[in-house]
PDB file of C-alpha atoms in Angstrom:
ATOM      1  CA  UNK A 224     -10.339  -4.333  49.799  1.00 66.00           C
ATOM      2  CA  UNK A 225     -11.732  -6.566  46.766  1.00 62.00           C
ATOM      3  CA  UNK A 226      -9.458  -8.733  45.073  1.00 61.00           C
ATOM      4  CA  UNK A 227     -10.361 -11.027  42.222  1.00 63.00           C
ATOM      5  CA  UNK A 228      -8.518 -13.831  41.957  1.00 71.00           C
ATOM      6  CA  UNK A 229      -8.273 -17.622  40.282  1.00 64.00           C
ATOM      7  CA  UNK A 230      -8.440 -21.111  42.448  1.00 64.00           C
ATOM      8  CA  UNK A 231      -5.762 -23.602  41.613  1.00 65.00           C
ATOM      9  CA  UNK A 232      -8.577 -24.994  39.341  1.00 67.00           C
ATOM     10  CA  UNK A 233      -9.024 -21.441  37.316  1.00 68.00           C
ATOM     11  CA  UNK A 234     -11.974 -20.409  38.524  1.00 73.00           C
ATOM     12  CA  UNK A 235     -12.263 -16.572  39.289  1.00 76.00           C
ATOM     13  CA  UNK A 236     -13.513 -15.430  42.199  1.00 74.00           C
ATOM     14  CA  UNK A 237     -13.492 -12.223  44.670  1.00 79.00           C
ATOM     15  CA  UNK A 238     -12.462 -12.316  47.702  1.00 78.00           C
ATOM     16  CA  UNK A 239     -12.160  -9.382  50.725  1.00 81.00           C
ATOM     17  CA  UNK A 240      -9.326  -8.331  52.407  1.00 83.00           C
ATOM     18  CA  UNK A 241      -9.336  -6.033  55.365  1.00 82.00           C
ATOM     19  CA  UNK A 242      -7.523  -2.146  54.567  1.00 83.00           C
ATOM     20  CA  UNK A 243      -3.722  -2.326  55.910  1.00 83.00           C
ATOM     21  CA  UNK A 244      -3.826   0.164  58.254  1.00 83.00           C
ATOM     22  CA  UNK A 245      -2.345  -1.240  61.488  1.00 86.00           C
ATOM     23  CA  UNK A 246      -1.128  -4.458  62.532  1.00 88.00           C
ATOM     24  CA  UNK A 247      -4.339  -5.848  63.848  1.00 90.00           C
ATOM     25  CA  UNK A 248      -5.670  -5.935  60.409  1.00 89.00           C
ATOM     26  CA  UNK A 249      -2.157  -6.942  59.196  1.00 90.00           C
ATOM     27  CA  UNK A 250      -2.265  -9.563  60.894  1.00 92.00           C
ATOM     28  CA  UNK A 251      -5.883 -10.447  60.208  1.00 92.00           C
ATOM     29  CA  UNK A 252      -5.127 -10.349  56.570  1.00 91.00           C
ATOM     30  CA  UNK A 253      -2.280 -12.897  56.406  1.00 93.00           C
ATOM     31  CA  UNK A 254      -4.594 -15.600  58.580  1.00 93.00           C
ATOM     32  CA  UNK A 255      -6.902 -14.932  55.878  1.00 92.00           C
ATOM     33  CA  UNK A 256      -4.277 -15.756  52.862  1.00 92.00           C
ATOM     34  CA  UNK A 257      -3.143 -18.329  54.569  1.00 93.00           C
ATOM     35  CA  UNK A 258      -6.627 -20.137  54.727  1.00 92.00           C
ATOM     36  CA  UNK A 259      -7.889 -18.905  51.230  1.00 90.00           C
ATOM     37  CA  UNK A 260      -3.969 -20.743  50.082  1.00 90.00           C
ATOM     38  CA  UNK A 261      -4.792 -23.848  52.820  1.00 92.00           C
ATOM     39  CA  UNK A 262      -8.089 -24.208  51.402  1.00 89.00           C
ATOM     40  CA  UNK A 263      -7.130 -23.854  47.580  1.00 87.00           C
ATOM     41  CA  UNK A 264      -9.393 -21.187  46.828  1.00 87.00           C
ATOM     42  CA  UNK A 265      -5.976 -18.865  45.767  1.00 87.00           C
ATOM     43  CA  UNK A 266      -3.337 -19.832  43.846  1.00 88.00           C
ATOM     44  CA  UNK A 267       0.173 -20.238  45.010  1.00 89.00           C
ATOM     45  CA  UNK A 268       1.718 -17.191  42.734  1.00 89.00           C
ATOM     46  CA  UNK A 269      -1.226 -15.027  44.063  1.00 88.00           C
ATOM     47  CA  UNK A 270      -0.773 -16.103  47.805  1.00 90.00           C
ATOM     48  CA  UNK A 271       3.267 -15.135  47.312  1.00 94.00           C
ATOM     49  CA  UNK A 272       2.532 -11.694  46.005  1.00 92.00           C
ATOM     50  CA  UNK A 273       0.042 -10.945  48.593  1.00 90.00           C
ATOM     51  CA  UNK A 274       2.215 -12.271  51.454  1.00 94.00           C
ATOM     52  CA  UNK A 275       5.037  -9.856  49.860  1.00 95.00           C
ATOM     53  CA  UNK A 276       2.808  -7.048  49.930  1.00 91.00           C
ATOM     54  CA  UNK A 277       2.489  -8.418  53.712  1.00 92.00           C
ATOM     55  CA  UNK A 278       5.726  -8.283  54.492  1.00 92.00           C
ATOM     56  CA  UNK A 279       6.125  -4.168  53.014  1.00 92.00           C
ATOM     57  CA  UNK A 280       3.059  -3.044  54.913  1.00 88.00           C
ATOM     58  CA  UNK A 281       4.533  -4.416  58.333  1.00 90.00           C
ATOM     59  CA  UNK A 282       7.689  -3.029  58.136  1.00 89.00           C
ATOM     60  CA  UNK A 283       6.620   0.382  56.965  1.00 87.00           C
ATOM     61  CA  UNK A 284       4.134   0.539  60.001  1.00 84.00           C
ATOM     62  CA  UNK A 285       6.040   2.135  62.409  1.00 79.00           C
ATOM     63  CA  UNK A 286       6.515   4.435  59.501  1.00 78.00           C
ATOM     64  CA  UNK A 287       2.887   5.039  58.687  1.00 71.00           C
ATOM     65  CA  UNK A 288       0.642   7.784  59.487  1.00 67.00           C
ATOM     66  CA  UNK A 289      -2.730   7.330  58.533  1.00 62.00           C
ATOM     67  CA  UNK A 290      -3.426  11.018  59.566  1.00 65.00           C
ATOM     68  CA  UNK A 291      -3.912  13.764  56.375  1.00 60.00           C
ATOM     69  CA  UNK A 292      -0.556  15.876  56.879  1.00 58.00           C
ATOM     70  CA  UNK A 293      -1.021  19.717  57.722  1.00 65.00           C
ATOM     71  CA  UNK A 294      -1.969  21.886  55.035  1.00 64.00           C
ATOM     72  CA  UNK A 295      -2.725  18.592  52.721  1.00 61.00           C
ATOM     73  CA  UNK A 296      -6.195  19.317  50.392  1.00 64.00           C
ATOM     74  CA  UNK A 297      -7.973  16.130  48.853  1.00 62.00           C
ATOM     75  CA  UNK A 298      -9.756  17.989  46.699  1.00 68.00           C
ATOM     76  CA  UNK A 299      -6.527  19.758  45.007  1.00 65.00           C
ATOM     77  CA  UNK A 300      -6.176  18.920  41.568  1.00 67.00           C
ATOM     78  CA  UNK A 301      -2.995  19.321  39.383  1.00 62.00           C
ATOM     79  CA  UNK A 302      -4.145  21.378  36.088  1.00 63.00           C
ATOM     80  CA  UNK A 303      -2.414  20.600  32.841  1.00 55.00           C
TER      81      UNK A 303
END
């Protein structure tokens, strides 16, 4: 995942985040926030929201299926 964000100085940048799909990469995700905040390449209001986001994706993991659910189509579209 591809997030652009601003330093504390206002610079923009990109940075990558691996997909939240299981707590390995959970967990890999909020060592990298941490350094990108520890380093100053995020800003603090960025860094919170992220770390929220954090916080919903591990408690819904025991939740999560990753799996497409029987009888689900991707390519089914909805026609107005």
């Amino acid at each position: 995942m591809n997030l652009n964000v601003k330093n504390k100085i206002g610079a923009r940048r990109t940075i990558k985040l691996p997909t939240l799909e299981d707590a390995n990469s959970v967990h890999a995700t909020l060592a990298e926030i941490m350094r990108l905040l520890a380093t100053n390449q995020i800003e603090q209001r960025a860094a919170t929201l992220m770390l929220y986001a954090l916080q919903i994706a591990s408690a819904n993991l025991r939740m999560t299926s990753l799996e497409p659910h029987q009888g689900y189509d991707p390519d089914f579209r909805h026609e107005n």
